[in-house]
Amino acid sequence: MTSGIFTEAITLRKAEPEHFDLAFTAVTQPCPWPKAYGGDLVAAAAAAAMRSVTDGKTMHSMHSYFLRPADIGAEVRYEVEVLRDGRGYSTRQVRGYQNGKPLYVCLANFAAGEPSGTFQAEFTEKLPDPDDLPSSADYLADLTGGSMTEVSKAYWSGGRSFDMRHVPGPVYLAVEGEKVPHQAVWIRPFDPLRPVEGLTDAQRDLAALAYVCDYTILEPVLRVLDLPWARPGLVTASLDHAMWFHRKGSVDDWLLYVQEAVAADSGRGLGCGRFFTRDHRHLATVAQEGMIRAS
């Protein structure tokens, strides 16, 4: 188990632009589904946008749409359009292309930062320590059933670069715990993140949040609807995604990802989440709507 899958996903190669101002390519990482993982695209696009801003501004938000599924293990071209560079803020558009068609688009905004007041949302509920919870690998070790295969079991256990430990319990084969519209997930890389060419460590850590957030953000919706991942016939897909980065923080230690379901209807569900460090610093906020199709 290694975090290298993530750092490979955001390792970009420069390319000649065909549509906008700058271009990079990256290869989608392995997963056991028919399409590439959505967070792979978000994180690579974030890396492309960050590499286009060279005056020290920090990304503070990105807003994404997923247009088409991406092929696994195949190159995606990320074209960056420089929309504005101001003294305080800069804006970029990033489009991902594969097989000659756009499959992903986002707007990303950057801020120079300035003195101001500070406030952050608090999360004070007492939760089990991550060291007292089973890892996904431990939880799944002796389980079988549903649509889970040995390949998907191995992916959930160690193929996602991050150790994930659920409260009140996972939703892999069954919804463990109460069917409530909220949950929390402790998250940490399996090993220290590697340097990524073209990014500072702080930029790499920001991309890590963009990468890992998509794995579980729809789970509160699945939990309240009593739909485990391995339910035969269940199909999900990311539709759109928004993320705000409030302050810098390392991702090499455990982070608490607090999530809630906001709405579910007409085959779609909306989940929101907040990332906290172990000392309660609120790093980022996520909102994502996804397709949820249960036949």
mmCIF file of N, CA and C in Angstrom, residues 2-53:
data_model
loop_
_atom_site.group_PDB
_atom_site.id
_atom_site.type_symbol
_atom_site.label_atom_id
_atom_site.label_comp_id
_atom_site.label_asym_id
_atom_site.label_seq_id
_atom_site.Cartn_x
_atom_site.Cartn_y
_atom_site.Cartn_z
ATOM 1 N N THR A 2 0.632 2.121 -0.938
ATOM 2 C CA THR A 2 1.486 3.285 -1.106
ATOM 3 C C THR A 2 0.664 4.476 -1.566
ATOM 4 N N SER A 3 1.152 5.667 -1.226
ATOM 5 C CA SER A 3 0.500 6.889 -1.687
ATOM 6 C C SER A 3 0.980 7.307 -3.068
ATOM 7 N N GLY A 4 1.849 6.505 -3.670
ATOM 8 C CA GLY A 4 2.399 6.843 -4.977
ATOM 9 C C GLY A 4 1.364 6.916 -6.089
ATOM 10 N N ILE A 5 0.235 6.224 -5.925
ATOM 11 C CA ILE A 5 -0.815 6.297 -6.940
ATOM 12 C C ILE A 5 -1.301 7.738 -7.079
ATOM 13 N N PHE A 6 -1.494 8.409 -5.950
ATOM 14 C CA PHE A 6 -1.930 9.804 -5.993
ATOM 15 C C PHE A 6 -0.890 10.699 -6.648
ATOM 16 N N THR A 7 0.379 10.600 -6.209
ATOM 17 C CA THR A 7 1.383 11.503 -6.760
ATOM 18 C C THR A 7 1.618 11.244 -8.242
ATOM 19 N N GLU A 8 1.436 10.004 -8.702
ATOM 20 C CA GLU A 8 1.505 9.740 -10.141
ATOM 21 C C GLU A 8 0.368 10.443 -10.874
ATOM 22 N N ALA A 9 -0.808 10.480 -10.247
ATOM 23 C CA ALA A 9 -1.982 11.086 -10.895
ATOM 24 C C ALA A 9 -1.787 12.569 -11.148
ATOM 25 N N ILE A 10 -1.008 13.265 -10.304
ATOM 26 C CA ILE A 10 -0.834 14.711 -10.472
ATOM 27 C C ILE A 10 0.539 15.071 -11.029
ATOM 28 N N THR A 11 1.270 14.059 -11.516
ATOM 29 C CA THR A 11 2.540 14.332 -12.181
ATOM 30 C C THR A 11 2.246 14.668 -13.644
ATOM 31 N N LEU A 12 2.410 15.938 -13.983
ATOM 32 C CA LEU A 12 2.021 16.438 -15.299
ATOM 33 C C LEU A 12 3.233 16.570 -16.214
ATOM 34 N N ARG A 13 2.986 16.387 -17.495
ATOM 35 C CA ARG A 13 4.004 16.620 -18.518
ATOM 36 C C ARG A 13 3.548 17.789 -19.395
ATOM 37 N N LYS A 14 4.457 18.703 -19.669
ATOM 38 C CA LYS A 14 4.107 19.838 -20.515
ATOM 39 C C LYS A 14 3.812 19.371 -21.933
ATOM 40 N N ALA A 15 2.855 20.036 -22.571
ATOM 41 C CA ALA A 15 2.471 19.709 -23.936
ATOM 42 C C ALA A 15 2.215 21.002 -24.695
ATOM 43 N N GLU A 16 2.146 20.911 -26.002
ATOM 44 C CA GLU A 16 1.812 22.077 -26.816
ATOM 45 C C GLU A 16 0.310 22.322 -26.742
ATOM 46 N N PRO A 17 -0.102 23.539 -26.390
ATOM 47 C CA PRO A 17 -1.541 23.809 -26.302
ATOM 48 C C PRO A 17 -2.208 23.767 -27.679
ATOM 49 N N GLU A 18 -3.423 23.235 -27.701
ATOM 50 C CA GLU A 18 -4.210 23.174 -28.931
ATOM 51 C C GLU A 18 -5.410 24.111 -28.881
ATOM 52 N N HIS A 19 -5.820 24.512 -27.669
ATOM 53 C CA HIS A 19 -7.036 25.312 -27.529
ATOM 54 C C HIS A 19 -6.805 26.608 -26.747
ATOM 55 N N PHE A 20 -5.980 26.568 -25.689
ATOM 56 C CA PHE A 20 -5.843 27.717 -24.801
ATOM 57 C C PHE A 20 -4.382 28.115 -24.643
ATOM 58 N N ASP A 21 -3.997 28.573 -23.462
ATOM 59 C CA ASP A 21 -2.690 29.190 -23.283
ATOM 60 C C ASP A 21 -1.582 28.211 -22.893
ATOM 61 N N LEU A 22 -1.914 27.230 -22.066
ATOM 62 C CA LEU A 22 -0.941 26.244 -21.605
ATOM 63 C C LEU A 22 -1.578 24.865 -21.671
ATOM 64 N N ALA A 23 -0.748 23.837 -21.747
ATOM 65 C CA ALA A 23 -1.288 22.476 -21.766
ATOM 66 C C ALA A 23 -0.356 21.524 -21.042
ATOM 67 N N PHE A 24 -0.960 20.558 -20.380
ATOM 68 C CA PHE A 24 -0.242 19.492 -19.688
ATOM 69 C C PHE A 24 -0.983 18.186 -19.950
ATOM 70 N N THR A 25 -0.291 17.078 -19.796
ATOM 71 C CA THR A 25 -0.939 15.778 -19.886
ATOM 72 C C THR A 25 -0.665 14.984 -18.614
ATOM 73 N N ALA A 26 -1.607 14.115 -18.274
ATOM 74 C CA ALA A 26 -1.451 13.187 -17.152
ATOM 75 C C ALA A 26 -2.191 11.912 -17.511
ATOM 76 N N VAL A 27 -1.817 10.823 -16.865
ATOM 77 C CA VAL A 27 -2.433 9.519 -17.123
ATOM 78 C C VAL A 27 -3.326 9.144 -15.954
ATOM 79 N N THR A 28 -4.558 8.749 -16.240
ATOM 80 C CA THR A 28 -5.476 8.335 -15.182
ATOM 81 C C THR A 28 -4.987 7.044 -14.543
ATOM 82 N N GLN A 29 -5.234 6.919 -13.247
ATOM 83 C CA GLN A 29 -4.690 5.815 -12.470
ATOM 84 C C GLN A 29 -5.641 4.613 -12.439
ATOM 85 N N PRO A 30 -5.115 3.425 -12.143
ATOM 86 C CA PRO A 30 -5.943 2.214 -12.168
ATOM 87 C C PRO A 30 -7.071 2.255 -11.142
ATOM 88 N N CYS A 31 -8.220 1.733 -11.503
ATOM 89 C CA CYS A 31 -9.319 1.480 -10.581
ATOM 90 C C CYS A 31 -10.191 0.381 -11.194
ATOM 91 N N PRO A 32 -10.962 -0.330 -10.384
ATOM 92 C CA PRO A 32 -11.675 -1.514 -10.868
ATOM 93 C C PRO A 32 -13.050 -1.221 -11.466
ATOM 94 N N TRP A 33 -13.309 0.025 -11.857
ATOM 95 C CA TRP A 33 -14.617 0.374 -12.396
ATOM 96 C C TRP A 33 -14.499 0.612 -13.903
ATOM 97 N N PRO A 34 -15.601 0.786 -14.602
ATOM 98 C CA PRO A 34 -15.514 1.025 -16.055
ATOM 99 C C PRO A 34 -14.939 2.379 -16.424
ATOM 100 N N LYS A 35 -14.846 3.303 -15.475
ATOM 101 C CA LYS A 35 -14.369 4.655 -15.772
ATOM 102 C C LYS A 35 -13.360 5.082 -14.720
ATOM 103 N N ALA A 36 -12.565 6.091 -15.073
ATOM 104 C CA ALA A 36 -11.539 6.581 -14.154
ATOM 105 C C ALA A 36 -12.183 7.276 -12.960
ATOM 106 N N TYR A 37 -11.448 7.336 -11.875
ATOM 107 C CA TYR A 37 -11.895 7.989 -10.641
ATOM 108 C C TYR A 37 -11.990 9.499 -10.857
ATOM 109 N N GLY A 38 -13.115 10.112 -10.451
ATOM 110 C CA GLY A 38 -13.328 11.534 -10.674
ATOM 111 C C GLY A 38 -12.319 12.423 -9.991
ATOM 112 N N GLY A 39 -11.888 12.046 -8.768
ATOM 113 C CA GLY A 39 -10.906 12.847 -8.058
ATOM 114 C C GLY A 39 -9.569 12.911 -8.765
ATOM 115 N N ASP A 40 -9.282 11.904 -9.586
ATOM 116 C CA ASP A 40 -8.076 11.899 -10.411
ATOM 117 C C ASP A 40 -8.075 13.126 -11.324
ATOM 118 N N LEU A 41 -9.230 13.400 -11.962
ATOM 119 C CA LEU A 41 -9.345 14.535 -12.875
ATOM 120 C C LEU A 41 -9.279 15.864 -12.120
ATOM 121 N N VAL A 42 -9.978 15.945 -10.978
ATOM 122 C CA VAL A 42 -9.993 17.184 -10.207
ATOM 123 C C VAL A 42 -8.580 17.541 -9.748
ATOM 124 N N ALA A 43 -7.856 16.558 -9.228
ATOM 125 C CA ALA A 43 -6.522 16.836 -8.700
ATOM 126 C C ALA A 43 -5.547 17.203 -9.810
ATOM 127 N N ALA A 44 -5.617 16.520 -10.943
ATOM 128 C CA ALA A 44 -4.725 16.848 -12.057
ATOM 129 C C ALA A 44 -5.036 18.238 -12.603
ATOM 130 N N ALA A 45 -6.326 18.587 -12.695
ATOM 131 C CA ALA A 45 -6.697 19.926 -13.148
ATOM 132 C C ALA A 45 -6.226 20.983 -12.152
ATOM 133 N N ALA A 46 -6.339 20.692 -10.857
ATOM 134 C CA ALA A 46 -5.839 21.620 -9.844
ATOM 135 C C ALA A 46 -4.336 21.832 -10.011
ATOM 136 N N ALA A 47 -3.607 20.738 -10.255
ATOM 137 C CA ALA A 47 -2.158 20.856 -10.458
ATOM 138 C C ALA A 47 -1.848 21.697 -11.692
ATOM 139 N N ALA A 48 -2.604 21.484 -12.783
ATOM 140 C CA ALA A 48 -2.384 22.268 -14.004
ATOM 141 C C ALA A 48 -2.646 23.747 -13.760
ATOM 142 N N ALA A 49 -3.747 24.051 -13.067
ATOM 143 C CA ALA A 49 -4.061 25.449 -12.769
ATOM 144 C C ALA A 49 -2.985 26.071 -11.896
ATOM 145 N N MET A 50 -2.531 25.349 -10.866
ATOM 146 C CA MET A 50 -1.513 25.899 -9.966
ATOM 147 C C MET A 50 -0.194 26.140 -10.689
ATOM 148 N N ARG A 51 0.144 25.277 -11.646
ATOM 149 C CA ARG A 51 1.394 25.468 -12.380
ATOM 150 C C ARG A 51 1.344 26.670 -13.313
ATOM 151 N N SER A 52 0.143 27.175 -13.585
ATOM 152 C CA SER A 52 0.010 28.330 -14.470
ATOM 153 C C SER A 52 0.047 29.651 -13.714
ATOM 154 N N VAL A 53 0.049 29.617 -12.386
ATOM 155 C CA VAL A 53 0.070 30.830 -11.569
ATOM 156 C C VAL A 53 1.439 30.909 -10.905
#
